[in-house]
mmCIF file of C-alpha atoms and ligand atoms in Angstrom:
data_model
loop_
_atom_site.group_PDB
_atom_site.id
_atom_site.type_symbol
_atom_site.label_atom_id
_atom_site.label_comp_id
_atom_site.label_asym_id
_atom_site.label_seq_id
_atom_site.Cartn_x
_atom_site.Cartn_y
_atom_site.Cartn_z
ATOM 1 C CA UNK V 18 58.052 112.705 100.868
ATOM 2 C CA UNK V 19 61.052 111.723 98.755
ATOM 3 C CA UNK V 20 62.695 108.464 99.675
ATOM 4 C CA UNK V 21 66.433 109.003 99.861
ATOM 5 C CA UNK V 22 68.638 106.559 97.956
ATOM 6 C CA UNK V 23 70.524 103.964 99.979
ATOM 7 C CA UNK V 24 74.126 104.957 100.487
ATOM 8 C CA UNK V 25 76.928 102.438 100.762
ATOM 9 C CA UNK V 26 78.930 101.935 103.920
ATOM 10 C CA UNK V 27 82.217 103.760 103.434
ATOM 11 C CA UNK V 28 85.019 101.410 104.481
ATOM 12 C CA UNK V 29 87.479 103.294 106.663
ATOM 13 C CA UNK V 30 90.821 101.869 105.571
ATOM 14 C CA UNK V 31 92.672 104.555 107.488
ATOM 15 C CA UNK V 32 91.124 103.462 110.773
ATOM 16 C CA UNK V 33 91.663 99.744 110.089
ATOM 17 C CA UNK V 34 95.290 100.421 109.147
ATOM 18 C CA UNK V 35 95.857 102.500 112.295
ATOM 19 C CA UNK V 36 94.423 99.698 114.426
ATOM 20 C CA UNK V 37 96.652 97.100 112.772
ATOM 21 C CA UNK V 38 99.750 99.291 113.061
ATOM 22 C CA UNK V 39 99.100 99.830 116.771
ATOM 23 C CA UNK V 40 98.667 96.075 117.257
ATOM 24 C CA UNK V 41 101.827 95.407 115.263
ATOM 25 C CA UNK V 42 103.806 97.888 117.380
ATOM 26 C CA UNK V 43 102.948 95.758 120.440
ATOM 27 C CA UNK V 44 104.057 92.558 118.704
ATOM 28 C CA UNK V 45 107.298 94.209 117.554
ATOM 29 C CA UNK V 46 107.984 95.357 121.126
ATOM 30 C CA UNK V 47 107.383 91.795 122.373
ATOM 31 C CA UNK V 48 109.724 90.411 119.702
ATOM 32 C CA UNK V 49 112.442 92.770 120.914
ATOM 33 C CA UNK V 50 111.844 91.998 124.575
ATOM 34 C CA UNK V 51 111.532 88.219 124.215
ATOM 35 C CA UNK V 52 113.974 87.480 121.395
ATOM 36 C CA UNK V 53 116.206 90.558 121.067
ATOM 37 C CA UNK V 54 115.020 90.878 117.478
ATOM 38 C CA UNK V 55 114.295 94.265 115.872
ATOM 39 C CA UNK V 56 112.648 93.738 112.476
ATOM 40 C CA UNK V 57 114.687 95.681 109.939
ATOM 41 C CA UNK V 58 113.623 96.901 106.522
ATOM 42 C CA UNK V 59 116.018 98.130 103.820
ATOM 43 C CA UNK V 60 114.370 100.572 101.411
ATOM 44 C CA UNK V 61 115.996 101.410 98.081
ATOM 45 C CA UNK V 62 115.032 104.621 96.299
ATOM 46 C CA UNK V 63 116.737 105.192 92.956
ATOM 47 C CA UNK V 64 116.374 108.559 91.227
ATOM 48 C CA UNK V 65 114.283 111.564 92.150
ATOM 49 C CA UNK V 66 110.680 110.724 91.252
ATOM 50 C CA UNK V 67 108.737 112.976 93.665
ATOM 51 C CA UNK V 68 105.828 110.532 94.190
ATOM 52 C CA UNK V 69 108.270 107.702 94.998
ATOM 53 C CA UNK V 70 110.123 109.960 97.435
ATOM 54 C CA UNK V 71 106.843 110.677 99.264
ATOM 55 C CA UNK V 72 105.895 106.964 99.371
ATOM 56 C CA UNK V 73 109.315 106.051 100.742
ATOM 57 C CA UNK V 74 109.150 108.790 103.374
ATOM 58 C CA UNK V 75 105.670 107.662 104.481
ATOM 59 C CA UNK V 76 106.736 104.023 104.654
ATOM 60 C CA UNK V 77 109.810 104.960 106.693
ATOM 61 C CA UNK V 78 107.796 107.036 109.156
ATOM 62 C CA UNK V 79 105.184 104.295 109.599
ATOM 63 C CA UNK V 80 107.889 101.664 110.103
ATOM 64 C CA UNK V 81 109.650 103.767 112.719
ATOM 65 C CA UNK V 82 106.348 104.321 114.550
ATOM 66 C CA UNK V 83 105.845 100.548 114.713
ATOM 67 C CA UNK V 84 109.373 100.010 116.094
ATOM 68 C CA UNK V 85 110.755 98.642 112.822
ATOM 69 C CA UNK V 86 114.269 99.769 111.939
ATOM 70 C CA UNK V 87 114.629 101.253 108.461
ATOM 71 C CA UNK V 88 117.819 101.408 106.423
ATOM 72 C CA UNK V 89 117.340 104.009 103.692
ATOM 73 C CA UNK V 90 119.451 103.576 100.584
ATOM 74 C CA UNK V 91 119.116 106.516 98.212
ATOM 75 C CA UNK V 92 120.879 106.282 94.865
ATOM 76 C CA UNK V 93 121.043 108.829 92.032
ATOM 77 C CA UNK V 94 119.095 108.280 88.790
ATOM 78 C CA UNK V 95 122.474 107.618 87.145
ATOM 79 C CA UNK V 96 123.137 104.556 89.349
ATOM 80 C CA UNK V 97 123.868 101.456 87.278
ATOM 81 C CA UNK V 98 121.955 98.192 87.420
ATOM 82 C CA UNK V 99 125.181 96.448 88.494
ATOM 83 C CA UNK V 100 125.570 98.874 91.404
ATOM 84 C CA UNK V 101 121.974 98.332 92.563
ATOM 85 C CA UNK V 102 122.278 94.554 92.206
ATOM 86 C CA UNK V 103 125.496 94.581 94.250
ATOM 87 C CA UNK V 104 123.824 96.601 97.018
ATOM 88 C CA UNK V 105 120.776 94.319 97.042
ATOM 89 C CA UNK V 106 123.197 91.406 97.322
ATOM 90 C CA UNK V 107 124.755 92.954 100.431
ATOM 91 C CA UNK V 108 121.292 93.292 102.060
ATOM 92 C CA UNK V 109 120.433 89.711 101.071
ATOM 93 C CA UNK V 110 123.547 88.514 102.890
ATOM 94 C CA UNK V 111 123.082 90.636 106.022
ATOM 95 C CA UNK V 112 121.270 88.598 108.702
ATOM 96 C CA UNK V 113 120.255 91.827 110.480
ATOM 97 C CA UNK V 114 118.140 92.831 107.465
ATOM 98 C CA UNK V 115 114.765 91.069 107.352
ATOM 99 C CA UNK V 116 112.986 92.861 104.531
ATOM 100 C CA UNK V 117 114.095 94.551 101.319
ATOM 101 C CA UNK V 118 111.918 96.923 99.334
ATOM 102 C CA UNK V 119 112.987 98.422 96.023
ATOM 103 C CA UNK V 120 110.703 101.352 95.267
ATOM 104 C CA UNK V 121 109.291 101.128 91.750
ATOM 105 C CA UNK V 122 109.386 102.486 89.111
ATOM 106 C CA UNK V 123 113.144 102.293 88.587
ATOM 107 C CA UNK V 124 114.958 104.499 86.068
ATOM 108 C CA UNK V 125 114.649 103.104 82.522
ATOM 109 C CA UNK V 126 118.328 102.133 82.480
ATOM 110 C CA UNK V 127 117.689 99.486 85.161
ATOM 111 C CA UNK V 128 115.691 96.311 84.423
ATOM 112 C CA UNK V 129 113.183 96.009 87.271
ATOM 113 C CA UNK V 130 112.796 92.259 86.655
ATOM 114 C CA UNK V 131 116.527 91.687 87.113
ATOM 115 C CA UNK V 132 116.422 93.495 90.466
ATOM 116 C CA UNK V 133 113.285 91.670 91.642
ATOM 117 C CA UNK V 134 114.816 88.322 90.647
ATOM 118 C CA UNK V 135 117.932 89.179 92.668
ATOM 119 C CA UNK V 136 115.997 89.640 95.935
ATOM 120 C CA UNK V 137 116.187 86.912 98.550
ATOM 121 C CA UNK V 138 112.559 85.627 98.376
ATOM 122 C CA UNK V 139 112.512 85.391 102.186
ATOM 123 C CA UNK V 140 113.169 89.166 102.368
ATOM 124 C CA UNK V 141 110.949 90.197 99.444
ATOM 125 C CA UNK V 142 108.354 92.126 101.487
ATOM 126 C CA UNK V 143 106.619 93.399 98.334
ATOM 127 C CA UNK V 144 105.925 89.785 97.303
ATOM 128 C CA UNK V 145 107.111 90.380 93.739
ATOM 129 C CA UNK V 146 109.816 87.695 93.428
ATOM 130 C CA UNK V 147 108.731 84.854 91.106
ATOM 131 C CA UNK V 148 109.094 82.399 93.994
ATOM 132 C CA UNK V 149 106.576 84.333 96.090
ATOM 133 C CA UNK V 150 104.238 84.743 93.102
ATOM 134 C CA UNK V 151 104.456 80.985 92.544
ATOM 135 C CA UNK V 152 103.823 80.222 96.205
ATOM 136 C CA UNK V 153 100.721 82.403 96.173
ATOM 137 C CA UNK V 154 99.478 80.740 92.984
ATOM 138 C CA UNK V 155 100.093 77.307 94.505
ATOM 139 C CA UNK V 156 98.214 78.217 97.686
ATOM 140 C CA UNK V 157 101.381 77.965 99.805
ATOM 141 C CA UNK V 158 102.732 80.319 102.470
ATOM 142 C CA UNK V 159 104.970 83.129 101.301
ATOM 143 C CA UNK V 160 105.214 86.893 101.214
ATOM 144 C CA UNK V 161 102.098 88.376 99.609
ATOM 145 C CA UNK V 162 102.052 91.775 97.833
ATOM 146 C CA UNK V 163 100.986 94.465 100.297
ATOM 147 C CA UNK V 164 98.165 96.195 98.390
ATOM 148 C CA UNK V 165 96.135 93.057 97.561
ATOM 149 C CA UNK V 166 96.712 91.776 101.080
ATOM 150 C CA UNK V 167 95.217 95.042 102.343
ATOM 151 C CA UNK V 168 92.241 94.655 99.980
ATOM 152 C CA UNK V 169 91.477 91.180 101.340
ATOM 153 C CA UNK V 170 91.646 92.365 104.929
ATOM 154 C CA UNK V 171 89.120 95.118 104.177
ATOM 155 C CA UNK V 172 86.848 92.686 102.326
ATOM 156 C CA UNK V 173 86.885 90.127 105.121
ATOM 157 C CA UNK V 174 86.217 92.776 107.748
ATOM 158 C CA UNK V 175 83.297 94.087 105.713
ATOM 159 C CA UNK V 176 81.731 90.827 104.555
ATOM 160 C CA UNK V 177 82.995 88.151 106.932
ATOM 161 C CA UNK V 178 83.521 84.990 104.914
ATOM 162 C CA UNK V 179 84.047 85.469 101.193
ATOM 163 C CA UNK V 180 83.142 81.838 100.458
ATOM 164 C CA UNK V 181 81.411 81.379 97.123
ATOM 165 C CA UNK V 182 81.118 85.073 96.292
ATOM 166 C CA UNK V 183 81.461 86.241 92.689
ATOM 167 C CA UNK V 184 84.471 88.559 92.561
ATOM 168 C CA UNK V 185 85.717 90.659 89.662
ATOM 169 C CA UNK V 186 89.236 92.070 89.634
ATOM 170 C CA UNK V 187 89.787 94.780 87.044
ATOM 171 C CA UNK V 188 93.513 94.857 86.263
ATOM 172 C CA UNK V 189 96.121 92.095 85.947
ATOM 173 C CA UNK V 190 99.383 93.694 87.077
ATOM 174 C CA UNK V 191 101.853 91.643 89.107
ATOM 175 C CA UNK V 192 101.669 94.286 91.819
ATOM 176 C CA UNK V 193 97.892 94.361 92.323
ATOM 177 C CA UNK V 194 95.449 92.637 89.960
ATOM 178 C CA UNK V 195 96.927 89.143 89.652
ATOM 179 C CA UNK V 196 97.778 88.661 93.337
ATOM 180 C CA UNK V 197 94.380 90.128 94.336
ATOM 181 C CA UNK V 198 92.715 87.492 92.157
ATOM 182 C CA UNK V 199 94.843 84.738 93.727
ATOM 183 C CA UNK V 200 93.946 85.880 97.234
ATOM 184 C CA UNK V 201 90.239 85.993 96.379
ATOM 185 C CA UNK V 202 90.510 82.483 94.966
ATOM 186 C CA UNK V 203 92.262 81.347 98.136
ATOM 187 C CA UNK V 204 89.326 82.854 100.058
ATOM 188 C CA UNK V 205 86.985 80.652 97.952
ATOM 189 C CA UNK V 206 85.546 83.343 95.711
ATOM 190 C CA UNK V 207 84.581 82.614 92.118
ATOM 191 C CA UNK V 208 87.009 84.970 90.417
ATOM 192 C CA UNK V 209 86.989 86.780 87.083
ATOM 193 C CA UNK V 210 89.952 88.910 85.983
ATOM 194 C CA UNK V 211 89.196 91.761 83.568
ATOM 195 C CA UNK V 212 91.731 93.878 81.670
ATOM 196 C CA UNK V 213 92.021 96.253 78.735
ATOM 197 C CA UNK V 214 90.892 93.569 76.256
ATOM 198 C CA UNK V 215 87.801 92.547 78.221
ATOM 199 C CA UNK V 216 84.835 92.823 75.848
ATOM 200 C CA UNK V 217 82.065 94.201 78.050
ATOM 201 C CA UNK V 218 83.532 95.397 81.308
ATOM 202 C CA UNK V 219 80.289 96.994 82.504
ATOM 203 C CA UNK V 220 78.451 93.665 82.139
ATOM 204 C CA UNK V 221 81.243 91.812 83.989
ATOM 205 C CA UNK V 222 81.002 94.367 86.811
ATOM 206 C CA UNK V 223 77.217 94.050 87.079
ATOM 207 C CA UNK V 224 77.556 90.300 87.697
ATOM 208 C CA UNK V 225 80.002 90.740 90.567
ATOM 209 C CA UNK V 226 79.284 90.824 94.285
ATOM 210 C CA UNK V 227 82.830 92.087 94.864
ATOM 211 C CA UNK V 228 84.666 94.484 92.524
ATOM 212 C CA UNK V 229 88.366 95.245 93.004
ATOM 213 C CA UNK V 230 89.364 98.068 90.663
ATOM 214 C CA UNK V 231 93.115 98.368 89.960
ATOM 215 C CA UNK V 232 93.173 100.072 86.599
ATOM 216 C CA UNK V 233 95.000 103.392 86.874
ATOM 217 C CA UNK V 234 92.210 105.401 85.174
ATOM 218 C CA UNK V 235 90.409 108.065 87.107
ATOM 219 C CA UNK V 236 86.773 107.341 88.028
ATOM 220 C CA UNK V 237 86.524 104.646 85.356
ATOM 221 C CA UNK V 238 84.012 102.314 87.045
ATOM 222 C CA UNK V 239 80.604 104.014 86.868
ATOM 223 C CA UNK V 240 77.564 103.833 89.095
ATOM 224 C CA UNK V 241 75.425 101.952 86.562
ATOM 225 C CA UNK V 242 78.094 99.243 86.234
ATOM 226 C CA UNK V 243 77.765 98.142 89.837
ATOM 227 C CA UNK V 244 75.205 95.669 91.191
ATOM 228 C CA UNK V 245 73.090 97.039 94.038
ATOM 229 C CA UNK V 246 74.676 96.021 97.325
ATOM 230 C CA UNK V 247 78.051 95.016 95.836
ATOM 231 C CA UNK V 248 81.272 95.656 97.742
ATOM 232 C CA UNK V 249 83.700 97.850 95.806
ATOM 233 C CA UNK V 250 87.401 98.132 96.608
ATOM 234 C CA UNK V 251 89.048 101.024 94.800
ATOM 235 C CA UNK V 252 92.815 100.604 94.517
ATOM 236 C CA UNK V 253 93.384 103.483 92.108
ATOM 237 C CA UNK V 254 95.470 106.539 92.901
ATOM 238 C CA UNK V 255 95.097 109.123 90.146
ATOM 239 C CA UNK V 256 96.048 112.783 90.340
ATOM 240 C CA UNK V 257 93.548 115.026 88.518
ATOM 241 C CA UNK V 258 93.213 118.783 88.212
ATOM 242 C CA UNK V 259 89.788 120.068 89.260
ATOM 243 C CA UNK V 260 87.838 122.949 87.682
ATOM 244 C CA UNK V 261 89.302 125.165 90.439
ATOM 245 C CA UNK V 262 92.782 124.419 89.087
ATOM 246 C CA UNK V 263 93.721 122.461 92.207
ATOM 247 C CA UNK V 264 95.112 118.921 92.070
ATOM 248 C CA UNK V 265 93.338 116.157 93.949
ATOM 249 C CA UNK V 266 93.602 112.399 94.178
ATOM 250 C CA UNK V 267 90.773 110.226 92.877
ATOM 251 C CA UNK V 268 90.379 106.485 92.526
ATOM 252 C CA UNK V 269 89.514 104.200 89.617
ATOM 253 C CA UNK V 270 85.856 104.252 90.703
ATOM 254 C CA UNK V 271 83.391 107.158 90.279
ATOM 255 C CA UNK V 272 82.841 107.346 94.034
ATOM 256 C CA UNK V 273 79.917 109.825 94.024
ATOM 257 C CA UNK V 274 77.921 107.539 91.715
ATOM 258 C CA UNK V 275 78.919 104.166 93.095
ATOM 259 C CA UNK V 276 78.344 105.119 96.733
ATOM 260 C CA UNK V 277 74.629 105.435 95.874
ATOM 261 C CA UNK V 278 74.429 101.856 94.545
ATOM 262 C CA UNK V 279 77.023 99.697 96.280
ATOM 263 C CA UNK V 280 76.657 98.074 99.677
ATOM 264 C CA UNK V 281 80.153 99.144 100.735
ATOM 265 C CA UNK V 282 82.984 101.061 99.097
ATOM 266 C CA UNK V 283 86.502 102.207 99.946
ATOM 267 C CA UNK V 284 87.194 105.934 99.551
ATOM 268 C CA UNK V 285 90.260 107.435 97.864
ATOM 269 C CA UNK V 286 92.208 108.600 99.728
ATOM 270 C CA UNK V 287 91.696 106.798 103.037
ATOM 271 C CA UNK V 288 90.808 103.318 101.776
ATOM 272 C CA UNK V 289 93.347 100.900 100.340
ATOM 273 C CA UNK V 290 96.370 103.248 100.468
ATOM 274 C CA UNK V 291 96.869 103.182 104.257
ATOM 275 C CA UNK V 292 96.369 99.387 104.249
ATOM 276 C CA UNK V 293 99.262 98.976 101.807
ATOM 277 C CA UNK V 294 101.661 100.523 104.302
ATOM 278 C CA UNK V 295 100.246 98.561 107.252
ATOM 279 C CA UNK V 296 100.677 95.322 105.275
ATOM 280 C CA UNK V 297 104.242 96.222 104.335
ATOM 281 C CA UNK V 298 105.049 96.495 108.045
ATOM 282 C CA UNK V 299 103.255 93.210 108.793
ATOM 283 C CA UNK V 300 105.180 91.495 105.996
ATOM 284 C CA UNK V 301 108.455 92.790 107.475
ATOM 285 C CA UNK V 302 107.520 91.501 110.933
ATOM 286 C CA UNK V 303 106.476 88.122 109.544
ATOM 287 C CA UNK V 304 109.648 87.845 107.440
ATOM 288 C CA UNK V 305 111.739 88.535 110.558
ATOM 289 C CA UNK V 306 109.870 85.869 112.558
ATOM 290 C CA UNK V 307 110.194 83.260 109.791
ATOM 291 C CA UNK V 308 113.912 83.964 109.363
ATOM 292 C CA UNK V 309 114.397 83.301 113.074
ATOM 293 C CA UNK V 310 112.233 80.184 112.950
ATOM 294 C CA UNK V 311 109.651 81.766 115.286
ATOM 295 C CA UNK V 312 105.960 80.947 115.213
ATOM 296 C CA UNK V 313 103.903 83.788 113.773
ATOM 297 C CA UNK V 314 101.899 85.493 116.473
ATOM 298 C CA UNK V 315 99.028 87.236 114.630
HETATM 299 P P1 NDP B 17 99.117 98.848 85.872
HETATM 300 O O1 NDP B 17 99.141 99.986 84.898
HETATM 301 O O2 NDP B 17 100.317 98.000 86.021
HETATM 302 O O3 NDP B 17 97.888 97.878 85.477
HETATM 303 C C1 NDP B 17 96.660 98.404 85.121
HETATM 304 C C2 NDP B 17 95.731 97.284 84.713
HETATM 305 O O4 NDP B 17 94.481 97.854 84.334
HETATM 306 C C3 NDP B 17 96.238 96.480 83.507
HETATM 307 O O5 NDP B 17 96.093 95.109 83.753
HETATM 308 C C4 NDP B 17 95.362 96.953 82.368
HETATM 309 O O6 NDP B 17 95.054 95.947 81.425
HETATM 310 C C5 NDP B 17 94.088 97.328 83.092
HETATM 311 N N1 NDP B 17 93.383 98.328 82.302
HETATM 312 C C6 NDP B 17 93.865 99.469 81.771
HETATM 313 N N2 NDP B 17 92.917 100.101 81.079
HETATM 314 C C7 NDP B 17 91.805 99.336 81.138
HETATM 315 C C8 NDP B 17 90.505 99.429 80.600
HETATM 316 N N3 NDP B 17 90.160 100.454 79.818
HETATM 317 N N4 NDP B 17 89.625 98.462 80.876
HETATM 318 C C9 NDP B 17 89.962 97.416 81.644
HETATM 319 N N5 NDP B 17 91.195 97.257 82.188
HETATM 320 C C10 NDP B 17 92.101 98.206 81.923
HETATM 321 O O7 NDP B 17 98.664 99.484 87.252
HETATM 322 P P2 NDP B 17 98.820 98.892 88.760
HETATM 323 O O8 NDP B 17 98.146 97.579 88.855
HETATM 324 O O9 NDP B 17 100.209 99.035 89.226
HETATM 325 O O10 NDP B 17 97.968 99.992 89.545
HETATM 326 C C11 NDP B 17 96.590 100.153 89.319
HETATM 327 C C12 NDP B 17 96.109 101.375 90.085
HETATM 328 O O11 NDP B 17 96.307 101.178 91.475
HETATM 329 C C13 NDP B 17 96.866 102.679 89.773
HETATM 330 O O12 NDP B 17 95.961 103.765 89.885
HETATM 331 C C14 NDP B 17 97.902 102.770 90.875
HETATM 332 O O13 NDP B 17 98.294 104.100 91.133
HETATM 333 C C15 NDP B 17 97.124 102.204 92.020
HETATM 334 N N6 NDP B 17 97.941 101.610 93.080
HETATM 335 C C16 NDP B 17 97.565 101.902 94.364
HETATM 336 C C17 NDP B 17 98.234 101.358 95.414
HETATM 337 C C18 NDP B 17 97.755 101.665 96.786
HETATM 338 O O14 NDP B 17 98.491 101.490 97.729
HETATM 339 N N7 NDP B 17 96.500 102.096 96.955
HETATM 340 C C19 NDP B 17 99.412 100.504 95.238
HETATM 341 C C20 NDP B 17 99.674 100.174 93.853
HETATM 342 C C21 NDP B 17 98.958 100.731 92.818
HETATM 343 P P3 NDP B 17 96.169 95.268 80.449
HETATM 344 O O15 NDP B 17 96.918 94.319 81.320
HETATM 345 O O16 NDP B 17 95.357 94.609 79.409
HETATM 346 O O17 NDP B 17 97.014 96.396 79.952
#
């Protein structure tokens, strides 16, 4: 009789995110009832990138479902940097606005760094302002980027303590790779960061007990790169056209191969993506509490 290969546990990010959003909705309702405070998120969408429009719509719907008020600011692709900066300034100064999100990418005529630098760090729910990046690097409280925060939640739910584990992050973007590495370090992992100049990525992967793949290349991490029993978090969102001519979304990890080797793996879709939105809402709630000087109730 053939012995079937061991299959990894598939980490259900959609279910974890739904649970956290339901819990958050209760905390938001309590914040309203006890303190008259409705967490409010301003979302800027500049231009007409269809993927960004979908992300913004999904974020808005999830926020509304959790009782968070959303102020949508839609600007044409021709909007100037000065106009966007002025509007961000208005949101910074409005005490009723607790979180500000500027959907990236911005049109090429606008310097994203200038806009990020202009955000009030206390309202920077994407955790991209240099002050929040510095706080994370220094091990201090601050707003943490949503996607890596979601990755850590899934890892801790899957593995319990991460103390002493060897973790590899593939990717070093400010949005995902770098903050993911900082969070893993904060959780006492021994962290390696790989990138496009890493000499032998497969060998680095094989050494890791935890792999976080944030590369932006479809099904890049292969089954024979992964140590048996490792936990693999796939951040990638890549649109590919199948042999049937239909588009589908795949991750940065070759799921069909890795699921046969790993101990646990996130699927795409349904893994990290839903956690990103849940963490955005949690960041908005926490920003609102901090701005009011309230203890965080988590
Ligand atoms: P970036 O393009 O900003 O960064 C990609 C990183 O991968 C870079 O650090 C790059 O290295 C590294 N890289 C590229 N090619 C290789 C290679 N051949 N070998 C090793 N490393 C390589 O992407 P993001 O970090 O913004 O996003 C990564 C992925 O995650 C994308 O698929 C994106 O769509 C997805 N994403 C998903 C989210 C979610 O909610 N699930 C949220 C945000 C992003 P180098 O620095 O040397 O160029």
